[in-house]
Amino acid sequence: MQPKSKVVLIAIILLSIFLAAYIVYSVFMQPVEVEYQSREILLTVDLPQAEISSNMSVDEAIQNRRSVRSFSTTSLTLQDVSQLLWAAQGITDSERNFRATPSAGHVFPMEVYLVAGNGSVQGLEAGIYHYNPFNNTLEKIVDGDQRYNLSQAAHQQEWVYEAPISLVITGDYQKMEDKYPEGNISTRFVDMEAGHIGENIYLEAVSRGLGTVAIGSFYDNQMINLLKLPSNETPLYIYPVGYKA
Ligand SMILES: Cc1cc2nc3c(=O)[nH]c(=O)nc-3n(C[C@H](O)[C@H](O)[C@H](O)COP(=O)(O)O)c2cc1C
């Protein structure tokens, strides 16, 4: 081959590689824009009262807690869901509306969502629900089985897709900053509260024979769009829950 033809060939190959990389980037890698969408409550579901008893001690639950990343398709009961949500943010002092997890300055900046698949929870339609701890209800905000979309938002972690349900924790940094404006203290407080909620979910899951894993790795924008989060809420954690496979 002539040296000139070689140069042309190399140039064509390089151009093709660049073009292919550009197409892959523009189709798959571009960050998704945040779209704050208004949301309406499509359905309200009453949750059964949380049961304040367990056959397992707190010590046993701590000892047995392990992150689970392989889930069976066995469905959960509405009681399981109620119990997990109660452990996350349930009202445990109805006089003052204090919660199952502590909150700096009793600001309560955290929200919890349930992502339930088809047939994942007995008697509950697939969808994304907001947990309303004040009247112990689920408020459906998105229809259909969204577990695949949730797993895509969670950097394609397949256990998020496999688990029958996931709980999503969000925090309102502004709400905390309104009370604690100095320095970074409000950011720290909200992040700490997410940790308290997460550990309660872990231990509640263990005490019911279920498993979970803390998922902190996800695309914020995809989460905001999928859950139709209001602009004041930041997604902080995903907890897929189910029976260990
Ligand atoms: C802040 C935080 C973020 C985490 N994010 C992920 C995650 O995105 N995916 C995952 O599979 N595990 C995640 N984990 C779980 C850890 O990998 C797990 O806790 C660790 O391997 C120790 O195992 P153990 O929980 O069974 O003790 C996270 C844990 C924490 C505390």
Coordinates of C-alpha atoms in Angstrom, one line a residue, residues 4-240:
K4 CA -0.4 8.2 1.1
S5 CA -3.2 5.5 1.1
K6 CA -2.1 4.3 4.5
V7 CA -2.5 7.8 5.9
V8 CA -6.0 8.1 4.4
L9 CA -6.9 4.7 5.8
I10 CA -5.7 5.6 9.3
A11 CA -7.6 8.9 9.1
I12 CA -10.8 7.1 8.1
I13 CA -10.4 4.6 11.0
L14 CA -9.8 7.4 13.5
L15 CA -12.7 9.3 12.2
S16 CA -15.0 6.2 12.5
I17 CA -13.8 5.6 16.1
F18 CA -14.5 9.2 16.9
L19 CA -17.9 9.1 15.3
A20 CA -18.9 5.8 17.1
A21 CA -17.7 7.2 20.4
Y22 CA -19.7 10.4 19.8
I23 CA -22.9 8.4 19.0
V24 CA -22.5 6.2 22.1
Y25 CA -21.9 9.2 24.3
S26 CA -24.9 11.2 22.9
V27 CA -27.3 8.2 23.1
F28 CA -26.3 6.6 26.4
M29 CA -24.0 8.9 28.5
Q30 CA -25.5 12.3 28.4
P31 CA -26.7 13.4 31.8
V32 CA -30.5 13.4 32.0
E33 CA -32.0 16.9 32.5
V34 CA -34.0 17.3 35.7
E35 CA -37.6 17.9 35.0
Y36 CA -39.6 19.0 38.1
Q37 CA -43.0 17.7 37.4
S38 CA -46.2 18.4 39.3
R39 CA -47.6 15.3 40.8
E40 CA -51.1 14.2 41.9
I41 CA -52.2 11.5 44.2
L42 CA -53.6 8.7 42.0
L43 CA -54.7 6.4 44.8
T44 CA -54.6 6.3 48.6
V45 CA -54.0 3.0 50.4
D46 CA -54.5 2.5 54.2
L47 CA -51.6 0.6 55.8
P48 CA -52.2 -1.8 58.7
Q49 CA -51.1 -0.6 62.1
A50 CA -47.5 -1.4 62.9
E51 CA -47.0 -4.3 65.4
I52 CA -44.7 -3.4 68.2
S53 CA -43.4 -6.9 69.0
S54 CA -40.9 -9.2 67.5
N55 CA -39.5 -12.7 68.1
M56 CA -36.0 -11.3 67.5
S57 CA -34.1 -9.2 70.0
V58 CA -32.3 -6.0 68.8
D59 CA -29.0 -7.7 69.6
E60 CA -29.9 -10.7 67.3
A61 CA -30.9 -8.3 64.5
I62 CA -27.6 -6.4 64.8
Q63 CA -25.7 -9.7 64.8
N64 CA -27.6 -11.1 61.8
R65 CA -27.6 -7.9 59.7
R66 CA -25.8 -8.3 56.4
S67 CA -26.3 -6.6 53.1
V68 CA -28.3 -8.8 50.7
R69 CA -28.0 -8.5 47.0
S70 CA -29.9 -11.6 45.7
F71 CA -33.7 -11.6 46.1
S72 CA -36.3 -14.2 45.5
T73 CA -39.6 -13.3 43.8
T74 CA -41.6 -14.2 47.0
S75 CA -44.1 -11.4 47.6
L76 CA -44.3 -9.4 50.7
T77 CA -47.4 -8.6 52.8
L78 CA -48.8 -5.1 53.4
Q79 CA -47.9 -5.7 57.0
D80 CA -44.2 -6.1 56.0
V81 CA -44.4 -2.8 54.1
S82 CA -46.2 -1.0 56.9
Q83 CA -43.6 -2.3 59.4
L84 CA -40.6 -1.2 57.2
L85 CA -42.1 2.3 56.6
W86 CA -42.9 2.6 60.3
A87 CA -39.3 1.8 61.2
A88 CA -38.1 4.4 58.7
Q89 CA -40.3 7.3 59.5
G90 CA -43.4 6.2 61.5
I91 CA -44.9 8.4 64.2
T92 CA -44.0 6.9 67.5
D93 CA -45.2 9.8 69.7
S94 CA -48.5 11.0 68.4
E95 CA -48.7 13.9 70.9
R96 CA -45.7 15.6 69.4
N97 CA -45.6 13.8 66.0
F98 CA -42.1 12.5 66.8
R99 CA -40.8 9.7 64.6
A100 CA -39.1 6.3 64.8
T101 CA -35.8 7.9 63.9
P102 CA -34.2 11.0 65.6
S103 CA -34.3 14.4 63.9
A104 CA -32.0 17.3 64.6
G105 CA -34.1 20.1 66.3
H106 CA -37.2 17.9 65.5
V107 CA -37.3 19.4 62.0
F108 CA -38.2 16.1 60.3
P109 CA -36.9 16.9 56.8
M110 CA -37.0 13.3 55.5
E111 CA -39.5 11.6 53.2
V112 CA -39.9 7.9 52.3
Y113 CA -41.2 6.4 49.0
L114 CA -42.1 2.8 48.2
V115 CA -41.4 1.4 44.7
A116 CA -43.5 -1.8 44.4
G117 CA -43.5 -4.2 41.4
N118 CA -46.2 -6.3 39.8
G119 CA -47.3 -8.9 42.4
S120 CA -44.6 -7.7 44.8
V121 CA -46.9 -6.9 47.7
Q122 CA -50.1 -8.9 48.3
G123 CA -53.1 -6.7 47.6
L124 CA -51.1 -3.7 46.4
E125 CA -50.9 -2.4 42.8
A126 CA -47.5 -1.8 41.2
G127 CA -46.4 1.8 41.4
I128 CA -44.4 4.4 43.3
Y129 CA -46.0 5.6 46.5
H130 CA -45.3 8.4 49.0
Y131 CA -45.5 7.3 52.6
N132 CA -47.7 9.6 54.7
P133 CA -46.8 8.8 58.3
F134 CA -49.5 11.2 59.8
N135 CA -52.4 9.0 58.7
N136 CA -50.4 5.8 57.9
T137 CA -51.2 5.7 54.3
L138 CA -49.5 5.2 50.9
E139 CA -50.1 7.8 48.3
K140 CA -49.6 6.5 44.8
I141 CA -47.8 9.1 42.6
V142 CA -46.6 6.9 39.6
D143 CA -48.4 4.0 38.0
G144 CA -46.9 0.6 37.0
D145 CA -43.9 -1.5 37.8
Q146 CA -40.9 1.0 37.9
R147 CA -38.3 -1.4 39.2
Y148 CA -36.4 -1.6 36.0
N149 CA -36.3 2.2 35.7
L150 CA -35.2 2.4 39.3
S151 CA -32.3 0.0 38.7
Q152 CA -31.2 2.0 35.7
A153 CA -31.2 5.1 37.8
A154 CA -29.1 3.1 40.4
H155 CA -26.3 2.6 37.9
Q156 CA -27.8 -0.6 36.6
Q157 CA -27.5 -2.5 39.9
E158 CA -29.5 -5.6 39.2
W159 CA -30.6 -6.3 42.8
V160 CA -32.6 -3.1 42.6
Y161 CA -34.5 -4.7 39.7
E162 CA -34.9 -8.1 41.3
A163 CA -36.1 -7.0 44.7
P164 CA -39.9 -7.0 45.0
I165 CA -39.9 -3.5 46.6
S166 CA -37.5 -0.7 47.3
L167 CA -37.8 2.1 49.8
V168 CA -36.3 5.5 48.7
I169 CA -35.2 8.1 51.2
T170 CA -35.2 11.8 50.4
G171 CA -34.1 14.8 52.4
D172 CA -35.0 18.5 52.4
Y173 CA -31.8 20.4 53.0
Q174 CA -33.5 23.8 52.8
K175 CA -36.0 22.9 55.6
M176 CA -33.0 22.0 57.9
E177 CA -31.1 25.1 56.8
D178 CA -34.1 27.3 57.7
K179 CA -33.5 26.3 61.3
Y180 CA -29.7 25.9 61.2
P181 CA -28.3 28.5 58.8
E182 CA -24.8 28.5 60.1
G183 CA -22.0 26.7 58.0
N184 CA -22.6 23.2 56.7
I185 CA -24.3 22.0 59.8
S186 CA -27.7 21.5 58.1
T187 CA -26.3 19.4 55.3
R188 CA -24.6 17.2 57.8
F189 CA -27.8 16.8 59.9
V190 CA -29.9 15.7 56.9
D191 CA -27.2 13.2 55.8
M192 CA -27.0 11.8 59.3
E193 CA -30.7 11.4 59.5
A194 CA -30.7 9.3 56.3
G195 CA -28.2 7.0 58.1
H196 CA -30.5 6.6 61.0
I197 CA -33.4 5.7 58.8
G198 CA -31.3 3.3 56.8
E199 CA -30.1 1.4 59.9
N200 CA -33.7 1.1 61.1
I201 CA -34.7 -0.4 57.7
Y202 CA -31.9 -2.9 57.9
L203 CA -32.8 -4.0 61.4
E204 CA -36.6 -4.1 60.7
A205 CA -35.9 -6.2 57.6
V206 CA -33.7 -8.7 59.5
S207 CA -36.3 -9.0 62.3
R208 CA -38.9 -10.0 59.7
G209 CA -36.7 -12.6 57.9
L210 CA -36.1 -10.2 55.0
G211 CA -33.0 -8.7 53.6
T212 CA -31.9 -5.3 52.2
V213 CA -28.8 -3.4 51.1
A214 CA -28.1 0.3 51.3
I215 CA -27.8 1.8 47.8
G216 CA -26.0 5.2 47.8
S217 CA -24.9 5.0 44.2
F218 CA -27.4 6.5 41.7
Y219 CA -28.0 9.3 39.2
D220 CA -29.7 12.1 41.1
N221 CA -31.5 13.5 38.0
Q222 CA -33.0 10.1 37.0
M223 CA -34.2 9.6 40.5
I224 CA -35.8 13.0 40.7
N225 CA -37.6 12.5 37.4
L226 CA -38.7 8.9 38.1
L227 CA -40.2 9.8 41.6
K228 CA -41.5 13.1 40.4
L229 CA -39.7 14.7 43.4
P230 CA -40.5 18.3 44.3
S231 CA -37.5 20.7 43.9
N232 CA -36.8 20.8 47.7
E233 CA -36.3 17.0 48.0
T234 CA -32.9 15.3 47.3
P235 CA -32.7 11.5 46.9
L236 CA -30.3 10.1 49.4
Y237 CA -30.7 6.3 49.6
I238 CA -32.4 3.3 48.0
Y239 CA -33.2 0.2 50.0
P240 CA -34.3 -2.8 47.9

